[in-house]
DNA sequence: GCCTAGGTCCCGTAC
DNA sequence: GTACGGGGCCTAGGC
């Protein structure tokens, strides 16, 4: 319904509110001064500073500071939060397995603690993804080139699954790799891997590779040439 | 110092608090029911739902729902926030250039608006990064193989910069690619690109490629074999 | 559980 | 500004 908020709470009040809220499946926001230590896939420490900490009931932990999109420290969903009081300080520890990792936050000053239920949410509906680009090609294969015929999507090679497998006007196998945005050398490497694997595995001697993307960097274009691959300019959003 | 909070504010109170706080360089948290529309690199819409919205003075916008690490909608830093009242509704629009994109949030219900100053923050200190792995190798090159001598880091090839360039016991050029975690086929493709470029560009006929990583997938190992590359198991964290 | 690749990836750094 | 690769990337979809 509403939001439960404690301004400058003492540690006991804060601990109780956070504990009960997380148990109830609510989200908690904590504004205060804290240190953060992470141990898991790497190790990191963060000196005392003022931050916004968000705990979600699914185990997600976010530590945000004044700037930037990314949390300065975090825990992905799947773990558990634990609140403890040690030497009169509020400690929040978030642990998860696989990988085994933990974040420990020690608050030296609590400016505000809030808790609120957020109902389950819908997914967002996106247009302009790589999948939309693939769909465009399947509906209008000549956008790739005259005579191109798609035969399969996600066809497996020993190097991985190819976006679109098909044949050209001569019946030569073609591997199409789609990218929704400007591509660099990595995308060319990906396509080259698929083509090389297909040439080893398909009965045909030659396999062509075509990269679909709105634009391409100079270096990527040079790499394309080296591998005798082709680039076709195409946008995920249909431009009329 | 503290946190300014309005519980169930009317739209005018909310608009004023958000406007003034962002102007003052403070962070705002808004809990409420809203729809979100994004237009930029892609387009997306999100139906009405209960969310936590965070606005930072650097232009960052985060829309979080009850679950998950990633915001359900967002704006990276660099843009500007704008608050407007339209038909008695609070609208928050975040715009930025390069790329040109905007997020528009329409609140149908405001449960809480908070604002607070967060002082500038330090960066976090991390150990266990790829750079640590590279450092380990430079200090103890025999970890790569007996007789390996590093000569240069970030040496440029037409395919991109290589992590470590050196020579083996026979004086043959060696390109070393370091990964801090288990690698898949993409890392092999990256190394293969560098080796191929080096073979074209260096005066020597043969260039060897060695992948350094704690572990490797089956498919990546097969790709390695195909390209006559080598993998050496090594962890970024020094194990005693 | 692991593997594979996409992402409005974000981000730093070098050019 | 662009470009390139790292990231505790996260996340979805297969197997």
PDB file of C-alpha atoms in Angstrom, chain B residues 4-127:
ATOM      1  CA  UNK B   4      13.724  15.118   2.613  1.00  0.00           C
ATOM      2  CA  UNK B   5      10.759  12.804   2.230  1.00  0.00           C
ATOM      3  CA  UNK B   6       7.177  13.339   1.194  1.00  0.00           C
ATOM      4  CA  UNK B   7       4.720  10.536   1.740  1.00  0.00           C
ATOM      5  CA  UNK B   8       1.836  10.345  -0.736  1.00  0.00           C
ATOM      6  CA  UNK B   9       2.630  13.836  -2.035  1.00  0.00           C
ATOM      7  CA  UNK B  10       0.320  15.686  -4.382  1.00  0.00           C
ATOM      8  CA  UNK B  11       1.852  16.204  -7.824  1.00  0.00           C
ATOM      9  CA  UNK B  12       2.796  19.828  -7.180  1.00  0.00           C
ATOM     10  CA  UNK B  13       4.667  19.049  -3.994  1.00  0.00           C
ATOM     11  CA  UNK B  14       6.398  16.140  -5.711  1.00  0.00           C
ATOM     12  CA  UNK B  15       7.340  18.162  -8.783  1.00  0.00           C
ATOM     13  CA  UNK B  16       8.756  20.958  -6.670  1.00  0.00           C
ATOM     14  CA  UNK B  17      10.819  18.623  -4.488  1.00  0.00           C
ATOM     15  CA  UNK B  18      12.243  16.707  -7.455  1.00  0.00           C
ATOM     16  CA  UNK B  19      12.988  19.833  -9.460  1.00  0.00           C
ATOM     17  CA  UNK B  20      14.751  21.628  -6.649  1.00  0.00           C
ATOM     18  CA  UNK B  21      16.644  18.558  -5.501  1.00  0.00           C
ATOM     19  CA  UNK B  22      18.045  17.761  -8.935  1.00  0.00           C
ATOM     20  CA  UNK B  23      19.004  21.417  -9.373  1.00  0.00           C
ATOM     21  CA  UNK B  24      20.821  21.234  -6.059  1.00  0.00           C
ATOM     22  CA  UNK B  25      22.695  18.130  -7.212  1.00  0.00           C
ATOM     23  CA  UNK B  26      20.807  15.718  -4.984  1.00  0.00           C
ATOM     24  CA  UNK B  27      19.579  12.217  -5.700  1.00  0.00           C
ATOM     25  CA  UNK B  28      15.824  11.530  -5.882  1.00  0.00           C
ATOM     26  CA  UNK B  29      13.981   8.298  -5.176  1.00  0.00           C
ATOM     27  CA  UNK B  30      10.383   7.957  -6.237  1.00  0.00           C
ATOM     28  CA  UNK B  31       8.162   5.032  -5.313  1.00  0.00           C
ATOM     29  CA  UNK B  32       4.922   4.817  -7.213  1.00  0.00           C
ATOM     30  CA  UNK B  33       2.840   3.470 -10.021  1.00  0.00           C
ATOM     31  CA  UNK B  34       3.941   4.508 -13.499  1.00  0.00           C
ATOM     32  CA  UNK B  35       4.213   3.701 -17.173  1.00  0.00           C
ATOM     33  CA  UNK B  36       7.557   3.979 -18.948  1.00  0.00           C
ATOM     34  CA  UNK B  37       8.342   4.631 -22.599  1.00  0.00           C
ATOM     35  CA  UNK B  38      11.794   4.561 -24.139  1.00  0.00           C
ATOM     36  CA  UNK B  39      12.772   5.828 -27.581  1.00  0.00           C
ATOM     37  CA  UNK B  40      16.338   5.814 -28.800  1.00  0.00           C
ATOM     38  CA  UNK B  41      18.612   2.931 -29.703  1.00  0.00           C
ATOM     39  CA  UNK B  42      15.451   0.843 -29.635  1.00  0.00           C
ATOM     40  CA  UNK B  43      11.906   1.606 -28.607  1.00  0.00           C
ATOM     41  CA  UNK B  44      10.104   0.085 -25.674  1.00  0.00           C
ATOM     42  CA  UNK B  45       7.056   0.523 -23.532  1.00  0.00           C
ATOM     43  CA  UNK B  46       6.234  -0.726 -20.103  1.00  0.00           C
ATOM     44  CA  UNK B  47       2.644  -0.914 -18.859  1.00  0.00           C
ATOM     45  CA  UNK B  48       1.585   0.612 -15.545  1.00  0.00           C
ATOM     46  CA  UNK B  49       3.241  -0.989 -12.541  1.00  0.00           C
ATOM     47  CA  UNK B  50       4.758  -0.244  -9.172  1.00  0.00           C
ATOM     48  CA  UNK B  51       8.387   0.749  -9.346  1.00  0.00           C
ATOM     49  CA  UNK B  52      11.261   2.495  -7.643  1.00  0.00           C
ATOM     50  CA  UNK B  53      12.653   5.305  -9.775  1.00  0.00           C
ATOM     51  CA  UNK B  54      16.060   6.807  -8.985  1.00  0.00           C
ATOM     52  CA  UNK B  55      17.265  10.056 -10.583  1.00  0.00           C
ATOM     53  CA  UNK B  56      20.858  11.112 -10.165  1.00  0.00           C
ATOM     54  CA  UNK B  57      22.184  14.624 -10.717  1.00  0.00           C
ATOM     55  CA  UNK B  58      24.498  13.378 -13.508  1.00  0.00           C
ATOM     56  CA  UNK B  59      21.464  12.478 -15.609  1.00  0.00           C
ATOM     57  CA  UNK B  60      21.318   8.814 -14.670  1.00  0.00           C
ATOM     58  CA  UNK B  61      17.816   7.381 -14.464  1.00  0.00           C
ATOM     59  CA  UNK B  62      16.983   3.959 -13.039  1.00  0.00           C
ATOM     60  CA  UNK B  63      13.589   2.283 -13.006  1.00  0.00           C
ATOM     61  CA  UNK B  64      13.601  -0.787 -10.794  1.00  0.00           C
ATOM     62  CA  UNK B  65      10.841  -3.236 -10.120  1.00  0.00           C
ATOM     63  CA  UNK B  66      10.535  -5.875  -7.411  1.00  0.00           C
ATOM     64  CA  UNK B  67      13.082  -8.292  -8.851  1.00  0.00           C
ATOM     65  CA  UNK B  68      16.361  -8.465 -10.687  1.00  0.00           C
ATOM     66  CA  UNK B  69      19.702  -6.756 -10.801  1.00  0.00           C
ATOM     67  CA  UNK B  70      19.087  -4.720 -13.907  1.00  0.00           C
ATOM     68  CA  UNK B  71      16.712  -1.784 -14.075  1.00  0.00           C
ATOM     69  CA  UNK B  72      13.620  -2.516 -16.139  1.00  0.00           C
ATOM     70  CA  UNK B  73      14.260   0.820 -17.851  1.00  0.00           C
ATOM     71  CA  UNK B  74      17.034   3.349 -17.532  1.00  0.00           C
ATOM     72  CA  UNK B  75      19.056   6.214 -18.922  1.00  0.00           C
ATOM     73  CA  UNK B  76      22.865   6.266 -18.683  1.00  0.00           C
ATOM     74  CA  UNK B  77      24.503   9.434 -17.321  1.00  0.00           C
ATOM     75  CA  UNK B  78      24.998  12.551 -19.398  1.00  0.00           C
ATOM     76  CA  UNK B  79      21.468  13.675 -20.037  1.00  0.00           C
ATOM     77  CA  UNK B  80      18.990  15.896 -18.274  1.00  0.00           C
ATOM     78  CA  UNK B  81      15.845  15.244 -16.295  1.00  0.00           C
ATOM     79  CA  UNK B  82      12.682  17.255 -16.822  1.00  0.00           C
ATOM     80  CA  UNK B  83       9.629  17.298 -14.624  1.00  0.00           C
ATOM     81  CA  UNK B  84       6.280  18.370 -16.026  1.00  0.00           C
ATOM     82  CA  UNK B  85       2.679  18.239 -14.906  1.00  0.00           C
ATOM     83  CA  UNK B  86       0.308  17.147 -17.655  1.00  0.00           C
ATOM     84  CA  UNK B  87      -3.382  16.567 -17.025  1.00  0.00           C
ATOM     85  CA  UNK B  88      -2.685  16.391 -13.316  1.00  0.00           C
ATOM     86  CA  UNK B  89      -0.067  13.688 -13.795  1.00  0.00           C
ATOM     87  CA  UNK B  90       3.600  13.889 -12.913  1.00  0.00           C
ATOM     88  CA  UNK B  91       5.775  13.227 -15.954  1.00  0.00           C
ATOM     89  CA  UNK B  92       9.502  12.689 -15.706  1.00  0.00           C
ATOM     90  CA  UNK B  93      11.409  12.848 -18.964  1.00  0.00           C
ATOM     91  CA  UNK B  94      15.080  12.062 -19.248  1.00  0.00           C
ATOM     92  CA  UNK B  95      16.835  13.004 -22.474  1.00  0.00           C
ATOM     93  CA  UNK B  96      20.367  12.712 -23.746  1.00  0.00           C
ATOM     94  CA  UNK B  97      22.259  13.190 -27.019  1.00  0.00           C
ATOM     95  CA  UNK B  98      24.793  10.907 -28.677  1.00  0.00           C
ATOM     96  CA  UNK B  99      22.937   8.692 -28.887  1.00  0.00           C
ATOM     97  CA  UNK B 100      19.720  10.651 -28.999  1.00  0.00           C
ATOM     98  CA  UNK B 101      17.354   8.882 -26.666  1.00  0.00           C
ATOM     99  CA  UNK B 102      14.694   9.595 -24.114  1.00  0.00           C
ATOM    100  CA  UNK B 103      12.790   7.881 -21.345  1.00  0.00           C
ATOM    101  CA  UNK B 104       9.395   9.172 -20.309  1.00  0.00           C
ATOM    102  CA  UNK B 105       7.829   8.101 -17.048  1.00  0.00           C
ATOM    103  CA  UNK B 106       4.213   8.930 -16.237  1.00  0.00           C
ATOM    104  CA  UNK B 107       3.212   8.507 -12.642  1.00  0.00           C
ATOM    105  CA  UNK B 108      -0.379   7.617 -11.927  1.00  0.00           C
ATOM    106  CA  UNK B 109       0.263   7.219  -8.215  1.00  0.00           C
ATOM    107  CA  UNK B 110       2.968   8.626  -5.967  1.00  0.00           C
ATOM    108  CA  UNK B 111       3.639   6.740  -2.781  1.00  0.00           C
ATOM    109  CA  UNK B 112       6.832   8.460  -1.735  1.00  0.00           C
ATOM    110  CA  UNK B 113       9.341  10.975  -3.002  1.00  0.00           C
ATOM    111  CA  UNK B 114      12.704  11.374  -1.282  1.00  0.00           C
ATOM    112  CA  UNK B 115      15.700  13.572  -1.963  1.00  0.00           C
ATOM    113  CA  UNK B 116      19.164  13.519  -0.430  1.00  0.00           C
ATOM    114  CA  UNK B 117      22.655  14.736  -1.113  1.00  0.00           C
ATOM    115  CA  UNK B 118      25.263  12.014  -1.621  1.00  0.00           C
ATOM    116  CA  UNK B 119      28.856  13.204  -1.515  1.00  0.00           C
ATOM    117  CA  UNK B 120      31.264  12.274  -4.310  1.00  0.00           C
ATOM    118  CA  UNK B 121      32.516   8.763  -3.914  1.00  0.00           C
ATOM    119  CA  UNK B 122      35.772   6.864  -4.211  1.00  0.00           C
ATOM    120  CA  UNK B 123      36.236   4.077  -6.697  1.00  0.00           C
ATOM    121  CA  UNK B 124      36.221   0.553  -5.480  1.00  0.00           C
ATOM    122  CA  UNK B 125      39.477  -1.339  -5.266  1.00  0.00           C
ATOM    123  CA  UNK B 126      39.322  -4.723  -6.979  1.00  0.00           C
ATOM    124  CA  UNK B 127      41.684  -7.685  -7.022  1.00  0.00           C
TER     125      UNK B 127
END
